[in-house]
Short mmCIF file of C-alpha atoms and ligand atoms in Angstrom, two decimals:
data_model
loop_
_atom_site.label_atom_id
_atom_site.label_comp_id
_atom_site.label_asym_id
_atom_site.label_seq_id
_atom_site.Cartn_x
_atom_site.Cartn_y
_atom_site.Cartn_z
CA MET A 849 31.03 -8.61 -5.84
CA THR A 850 27.38 -9.65 -5.75
CA THR A 851 24.66 -7.06 -6.28
CA GLN A 852 21.88 -7.40 -3.78
CA SER A 853 18.38 -7.60 -5.17
CA PRO A 854 16.47 -4.34 -4.60
CA ILE A 855 13.31 -6.34 -3.89
CA LEU A 856 12.88 -9.54 -1.87
CA VAL A 857 9.85 -11.73 -2.43
CA ASP A 858 8.68 -14.34 0.05
CA ASN A 859 5.91 -16.68 -1.11
CA LYS A 860 3.74 -17.61 1.86
CA PRO A 861 0.67 -19.85 1.73
CA GLY A 862 -2.02 -17.61 0.23
CA TYR A 863 -0.04 -14.36 0.24
CA ARG A 864 3.28 -12.76 -0.66
CA VAL A 865 5.64 -10.51 1.23
CA ILE A 866 7.54 -7.96 -0.84
CA THR A 867 10.42 -6.27 0.96
CA LEU A 868 12.02 -3.09 -0.37
CA ASN A 869 15.67 -3.95 -0.01
CA ARG A 870 18.06 -0.99 -0.22
CA PRO A 871 18.57 -0.55 3.52
CA ASP A 872 21.72 1.60 3.17
CA LYS A 873 19.59 4.16 1.32
CA LEU A 874 16.60 3.68 3.63
CA ASN A 875 15.01 1.76 0.74
CA ALA A 876 14.87 4.83 -1.51
CA PHE A 877 13.71 4.11 -5.06
CA ASN A 878 16.05 3.90 -8.01
CA ASP A 879 14.97 2.64 -11.43
CA ALA A 880 16.09 -0.93 -10.70
CA MET A 881 13.95 -1.07 -7.57
CA HIS A 882 10.95 0.33 -9.45
CA GLU A 883 11.36 -2.29 -12.19
CA ALA A 884 11.79 -5.14 -9.70
CA LEU A 885 8.79 -4.02 -7.65
CA ARG A 886 6.61 -3.77 -10.73
CA LYS A 887 7.58 -7.31 -11.75
CA ALA A 888 7.02 -8.68 -8.24
CA ILE A 889 3.53 -7.17 -8.08
CA GLU A 890 2.66 -8.42 -11.58
CA ASP A 891 3.81 -11.92 -10.59
CA ALA A 892 1.66 -11.80 -7.46
CA GLU A 893 -1.36 -10.67 -9.46
CA ALA A 894 -0.87 -13.46 -12.00
CA ASP A 895 -0.73 -16.12 -9.26
CA GLU A 896 -4.29 -17.27 -8.52
CA SER A 897 -3.25 -18.58 -5.13
CA CYS A 898 -2.08 -15.13 -4.00
CA ARG A 899 -4.88 -13.54 -1.96
CA ALA A 900 -3.00 -10.69 -0.23
CA LEU A 901 0.24 -8.77 -0.53
CA MET A 902 2.42 -7.35 2.21
CA LEU A 903 4.79 -4.48 1.44
CA THR A 904 7.54 -3.72 3.94
CA GLY A 905 11.11 -2.44 4.15
CA ALA A 906 14.46 -3.99 5.03
CA GLY A 907 16.49 -2.49 7.87
CA ARG A 908 15.37 0.52 9.88
CA ALA A 909 13.19 2.25 7.25
CA PHE A 910 10.10 1.51 5.24
CA CYS A 911 11.05 3.74 2.30
CA ALA A 912 12.64 7.20 1.88
CA GLY A 913 10.99 7.92 -1.49
CA GLN A 914 13.03 8.79 -4.55
CA ASP A 915 16.78 8.15 -4.35
CA LEU A 916 18.05 11.72 -4.36
CA SER A 917 21.60 10.70 -5.25
CA ASP A 918 20.13 10.11 -8.73
CA ARG A 919 18.89 13.70 -8.77
CA LEU A 920 22.00 15.71 -7.91
CA VAL A 921 22.47 18.61 -10.32
CA LYS A 922 25.97 19.98 -10.90
CA PRO A 923 26.50 23.71 -10.23
CA GLY A 924 25.59 25.72 -13.34
CA GLU A 925 23.52 22.90 -14.84
CA LYS A 926 19.73 22.68 -15.08
CA PRO A 927 17.85 19.66 -13.68
CA ALA A 928 17.01 17.14 -16.41
CA PRO A 929 13.26 16.79 -16.98
CA ARG A 930 12.01 13.73 -15.12
CA ASN A 931 9.36 11.25 -16.17
CA SER A 932 9.43 9.14 -13.03
CA LEU A 933 5.85 9.90 -11.94
CA GLU A 934 4.42 8.89 -15.29
CA GLN A 935 6.75 5.94 -15.66
CA TYR A 936 6.85 4.50 -12.14
CA TYR A 937 5.11 6.17 -9.21
CA ASN A 938 1.68 6.76 -10.76
CA PRO A 939 1.34 3.25 -12.24
CA LEU A 940 2.44 1.83 -8.87
CA ILE A 941 -0.22 3.74 -6.93
CA ARG A 942 -2.89 2.80 -9.48
CA LYS A 943 -1.82 -0.84 -9.33
CA ILE A 944 -1.93 -0.97 -5.51
CA ARG A 945 -5.45 0.49 -5.53
CA ASP A 946 -6.65 -1.80 -8.34
CA LEU A 947 -5.14 -5.13 -7.24
CA PRO A 948 -7.99 -7.61 -6.70
CA PHE A 949 -6.83 -8.45 -3.17
CA PRO A 950 -5.79 -6.42 -0.11
CA VAL A 951 -2.37 -4.79 0.08
CA ILE A 952 -0.94 -4.43 3.58
CA ALA A 953 1.78 -1.86 4.27
CA THR A 954 3.87 -2.99 7.22
CA VAL A 955 5.64 0.25 8.04
CA ASN A 956 8.68 -0.82 10.03
CA GLY A 957 10.37 2.60 10.18
CA VAL A 958 10.48 6.00 8.54
CA ALA A 959 8.28 6.44 5.46
CA ALA A 960 9.24 9.64 3.67
CA GLY A 961 8.32 11.35 0.40
CA ALA A 962 6.81 8.92 -2.08
CA GLY A 963 7.54 6.20 0.48
CA ALA A 964 4.95 7.70 2.84
CA ASN A 965 2.33 8.00 0.13
CA ILE A 966 2.91 4.51 -1.24
CA ALA A 967 2.13 3.28 2.29
CA LEU A 968 -1.01 5.43 2.44
CA ALA A 969 -2.18 3.98 -0.89
CA CYS A 970 -2.26 0.49 0.62
CA ASP A 971 -5.52 -0.97 1.90
CA ILE A 972 -4.32 -1.64 5.43
CA VAL A 973 -1.43 0.27 7.00
CA ILE A 974 0.04 -1.12 10.19
CA ALA A 975 3.07 0.69 11.57
CA SER A 976 5.66 0.31 14.28
CA LEU A 977 5.41 2.92 17.03
CA LYS A 978 9.01 3.68 16.00
CA ALA A 979 7.89 4.67 12.49
CA THR A 980 7.30 8.19 11.24
CA PHE A 981 5.46 9.46 8.19
CA VAL A 982 7.17 12.42 6.55
CA GLN A 983 5.78 14.48 3.69
CA SER A 984 9.37 15.56 3.10
CA PHE A 985 8.76 17.03 -0.37
CA ALA A 986 8.59 20.67 0.77
CA ARG A 987 11.98 20.24 2.46
CA ILE A 988 13.52 20.04 -1.01
CA GLY A 989 11.11 22.26 -2.94
CA LEU A 990 8.95 19.48 -4.41
CA VAL A 991 5.22 18.81 -4.48
CA PRO A 992 3.80 15.76 -2.66
CA ASP A 993 3.26 13.01 -5.22
CA SER A 994 2.24 9.36 -5.40
CA GLY A 995 -1.30 10.43 -4.48
CA GLY A 996 -0.35 12.37 -1.34
CA THR A 997 -2.44 15.42 -2.22
CA TRP A 998 -5.40 13.10 -2.85
CA PHE A 999 -5.07 10.74 0.13
CA LEU A 1000 -4.15 13.22 2.85
CA PRO A 1001 -7.17 15.56 2.69
CA ARG A 1002 -9.46 12.55 2.48
CA LEU A 1003 -7.83 10.67 5.33
CA ALA A 1004 -6.86 13.48 7.66
CA GLY A 1005 -8.92 16.48 6.56
CA ASP A 1006 -7.81 19.65 4.81
CA ALA A 1007 -6.24 21.41 7.81
CA ARG A 1008 -4.01 18.47 8.69
CA ALA A 1009 -3.19 17.81 5.03
CA ARG A 1010 -1.99 21.41 4.69
CA GLY A 1011 0.04 21.27 7.91
CA LEU A 1012 1.65 17.96 6.98
CA THR A 1013 2.58 18.94 3.43
CA LEU A 1014 3.49 22.61 3.88
CA LEU A 1015 5.41 22.23 7.14
CA ALA A 1016 6.84 18.81 6.18
CA GLN A 1017 7.26 17.82 9.82
CA ASP A 1018 7.59 14.23 11.04
CA LEU A 1019 4.28 12.59 11.98
CA THR A 1020 4.61 9.78 14.51
CA ALA A 1021 2.85 6.50 13.79
CA GLU A 1022 0.82 6.97 16.95
CA LYS A 1023 -0.52 10.31 15.74
CA ALA A 1024 -1.05 8.91 12.23
CA ALA A 1025 -3.30 6.26 13.78
CA ASN A 1026 -5.10 8.81 15.97
CA TRP A 1027 -5.67 11.03 12.95
CA GLY A 1028 -7.11 8.15 10.92
CA LEU A 1029 -4.30 8.00 8.36
CA ILE A 1030 -3.45 4.41 9.18
CA TRP A 1031 -5.15 1.33 10.62
CA ARG A 1032 -2.91 0.66 13.65
CA ALA A 1033 0.36 1.60 15.34
CA VAL A 1034 1.84 -1.20 17.43
CA ASP A 1035 4.99 -1.94 19.43
CA ASP A 1036 7.92 -2.67 17.15
CA GLU A 1037 8.38 -6.13 18.70
CA ILE A 1038 4.92 -7.29 17.61
CA LEU A 1039 4.67 -5.46 14.26
CA MET A 1040 5.55 -8.39 12.01
CA HIS A 1041 3.45 -10.81 14.07
CA GLU A 1042 0.40 -8.56 13.82
CA ALA A 1043 0.93 -7.87 10.10
CA THR A 1044 1.32 -11.59 9.44
CA ARG A 1045 -1.94 -12.30 11.27
CA ILE A 1046 -3.69 -9.83 8.96
CA CYS A 1047 -2.21 -11.48 5.86
CA GLU A 1048 -3.09 -14.96 7.11
CA HIS A 1049 -6.63 -13.75 7.68
CA PHE A 1050 -6.84 -12.43 4.11
CA ALA A 1051 -5.33 -15.66 2.76
CA GLN A 1052 -8.52 -17.42 3.92
CA ALA A 1053 -11.00 -14.63 3.22
CA PRO A 1054 -13.65 -14.33 0.46
CA THR A 1055 -11.15 -12.73 -1.92
CA GLN A 1056 -13.59 -11.97 -4.75
CA GLY A 1057 -15.86 -10.15 -2.32
CA LEU A 1058 -12.90 -8.18 -0.93
CA ALA A 1059 -11.96 -7.15 -4.47
CA LEU A 1060 -15.49 -5.81 -4.92
CA ILE A 1061 -15.25 -3.92 -1.60
CA LYS A 1062 -12.03 -2.29 -2.86
CA ARG A 1063 -13.81 -1.26 -6.05
CA ALA A 1064 -16.68 0.28 -4.07
CA LEU A 1065 -14.39 2.22 -1.75
CA ASN A 1066 -12.13 3.38 -4.58
CA ALA A 1067 -15.16 4.76 -6.43
CA SER A 1068 -16.81 6.40 -3.42
CA ALA A 1069 -14.45 9.38 -3.25
CA ASN A 1070 -15.74 10.72 -6.54
CA ASN A 1071 -19.31 9.41 -6.56
CA THR A 1072 -22.59 10.99 -5.50
CA LEU A 1073 -24.65 8.93 -3.04
CA ASP A 1074 -26.99 8.03 -5.91
CA ALA A 1075 -24.15 6.78 -8.07
CA GLN A 1076 -22.64 4.87 -5.15
CA LEU A 1077 -25.97 3.18 -4.36
CA ASP A 1078 -26.17 2.03 -7.97
CA LEU A 1079 -22.61 0.78 -7.83
CA GLU A 1080 -23.27 -1.11 -4.58
CA ARG A 1081 -26.27 -2.76 -6.23
CA ASP A 1082 -24.15 -3.89 -9.17
CA LEU A 1083 -21.25 -5.08 -7.04
CA GLN A 1084 -23.60 -6.91 -4.67
CA ARG A 1085 -25.09 -8.74 -7.64
CA ALA A 1086 -21.58 -9.82 -8.58
CA ALA A 1087 -20.82 -10.84 -4.97
CA HIS A 1088 -23.98 -12.96 -4.88
CA GLN A 1089 -22.56 -15.02 -7.75
CA THR A 1090 -19.31 -15.93 -5.99
CA PRO A 1091 -18.78 -19.41 -4.49
CA ASP A 1092 -17.56 -17.79 -1.26
CA TYR A 1093 -20.90 -16.03 -0.75
CA VAL A 1094 -22.71 -19.36 -1.09
CA GLU A 1095 -20.23 -20.94 1.33
CA GLY A 1096 -20.47 -17.99 3.75
CA VAL A 1097 -24.25 -18.26 4.09
CA ARG A 1098 -24.13 -22.06 4.29
CA ALA A 1099 -21.45 -21.98 6.99
CA PHE A 1100 -23.42 -19.39 8.96
CA MET A 1101 -26.57 -21.51 8.88
CA GLU A 1102 -24.61 -24.64 9.79
CA LYS A 1103 -22.87 -22.74 12.63
CA ARG A 1104 -19.37 -23.57 11.40
CA LYS A 1105 -16.33 -21.68 10.16
CA PRO A 1106 -16.56 -20.95 6.42
CA ASN A 1107 -14.04 -22.50 4.08
CA PHE A 1108 -13.47 -19.68 1.58
CA THR A 1109 -11.53 -20.59 -1.54
CA GLY A 1110 -11.25 -17.08 -2.99
CA ARG A 1111 -12.09 -18.50 -6.42
CA LYS A 1112 -14.15 -16.77 -9.09
CA THR A 1113 -16.17 -19.88 -9.96
O1 LIG B 288 12.60 13.24 -9.15
C1 LIG B 288 11.64 12.50 -9.12
O2 LIG B 288 11.70 11.34 -9.58
C2 LIG B 288 10.35 12.98 -8.54
C3 LIG B 288 9.81 12.02 -7.54
C4 LIG B 288 9.87 12.26 -6.25
C5 LIG B 288 9.40 11.31 -5.22
C6 LIG B 288 10.01 11.57 -3.88
O3 LIG B 288 9.95 10.68 -3.06
S1 LIG B 288 10.73 13.08 -3.57
C7 LIG B 288 11.26 12.91 -1.86
C8 LIG B 288 12.56 12.19 -1.75
N1 LIG B 288 12.84 11.80 -0.41
C9 LIG B 288 13.21 12.65 0.55
O4 LIG B 288 13.29 13.85 0.36
C10 LIG B 288 13.60 12.06 1.88
C11 LIG B 288 15.10 12.17 2.07
N2 LIG B 288 15.50 11.55 3.31
C12 LIG B 288 15.31 12.14 4.50
O5 LIG B 288 14.75 13.21 4.61
C13 LIG B 288 15.84 11.43 5.70
O6 LIG B 288 16.85 10.54 5.29
C14 LIG B 288 14.76 10.64 6.45
C15 LIG B 288 13.77 11.61 7.11
C16 LIG B 288 14.02 9.67 5.54
C17 LIG B 288 15.43 9.79 7.57
O7 LIG B 288 16.33 10.60 8.30
P1 LIG B 288 17.43 9.91 9.22
O8 LIG B 288 18.11 11.03 9.97
O9 LIG B 288 16.80 8.83 10.01
O10 LIG B 288 18.46 9.19 8.22
P2 LIG B 288 19.59 9.86 7.31
O11 LIG B 288 20.86 9.93 8.08
O12 LIG B 288 19.11 11.12 6.69
O13 LIG B 288 19.71 8.78 6.15
C18 LIG B 288 20.46 7.57 6.31
C19 LIG B 288 21.16 7.28 5.01
O14 LIG B 288 20.17 7.09 3.98
C20 LIG B 288 22.03 8.44 4.56
O15 LIG B 288 23.13 7.93 3.85
P3 LIG B 288 24.59 7.89 4.54
O16 LIG B 288 24.91 9.28 4.98
O17 LIG B 288 24.43 6.95 5.71
O18 LIG B 288 25.48 7.36 3.46
C21 LIG B 288 21.11 9.17 3.59
O19 LIG B 288 21.80 9.94 2.65
C22 LIG B 288 20.41 8.00 2.92
N3 LIG B 288 19.12 8.41 2.36
C23 LIG B 288 17.98 8.67 3.03
N4 LIG B 288 17.04 9.04 2.19
C24 LIG B 288 17.57 9.02 0.96
C25 LIG B 288 18.92 8.63 1.07
N5 LIG B 288 19.72 8.54 0.02
C26 LIG B 288 19.19 8.85 -1.20
N6 LIG B 288 17.91 9.24 -1.37
C27 LIG B 288 17.07 9.32 -0.33
N7 LIG B 288 15.78 9.68 -0.53
#
């Protein structure tokens, strides 16, 4: 019997596609999938030619969060203390936010529990109109994790964050887009085409500048306007030193398409 890999990696020119691959479990996370995903992301980060990352799911789901079959407690026993947030989910969310290139969640189907919040942590979220986002935690007595209690109030506002997390109802991709939680909801038939176009765009974009934009946006949630203005000044100075800035201005003046390399020097 062959064991299927919990993560599939497809190296495309200028970007990588990582597919969560436990379709029978709606791509729920077990330790092996966490380890494989961590390695795949580290490999992408170490590859200088990788300028964007797509995260998607195999089969009919994006990801159903933690594999609950690993969490079943026998009658009369107490649940074992779990370290999975510290060990896996929190480093994953931090890594997605900190990667020096855009991360695109291509949400092909249901995204539940940590699966929903991993998608929301990505820079661009494009979803099939068939997809739903489910803060399912309260259905089983848990607290939203993987940044859900941070992202949701900021993306959707406090009232919607409370409704979504406390009622734990399904949110359609269409409503998620209307509420500003995600970038776009599109017909299922064109999802991969549209997501690929985004990745191909990023594969030829001024990557160093995009990394600086990510840093600015990541910091803005906790900064005063004064602090953010100072940060923008510093990041703009760094952007001015990139070859892609020089190329961008030159191409504009020469009325041609820029040829961005994404390189640091
Ligand atoms: O303990 C810690 O480490 C803390 C960390 C927590 C992070 C978390 O993510 S907690 C939240 C865990 N996830 C959930 O609570 C979601 C559970 N799944 C569902 O609520 C539903 O499956 C969905 C809403 C995602 C989809 O519903 P539906 O009706 O489309 O599919 P289904 O029939 O429920 O599921 C299909 C199969 O996938 C089914 O298996 P079967 O009967 O065909 O053999 C189901 O058991 C399996 N599956 C779905 N989600 C999980 C799962 N198996 C294990 N773990 C899952 N999370």
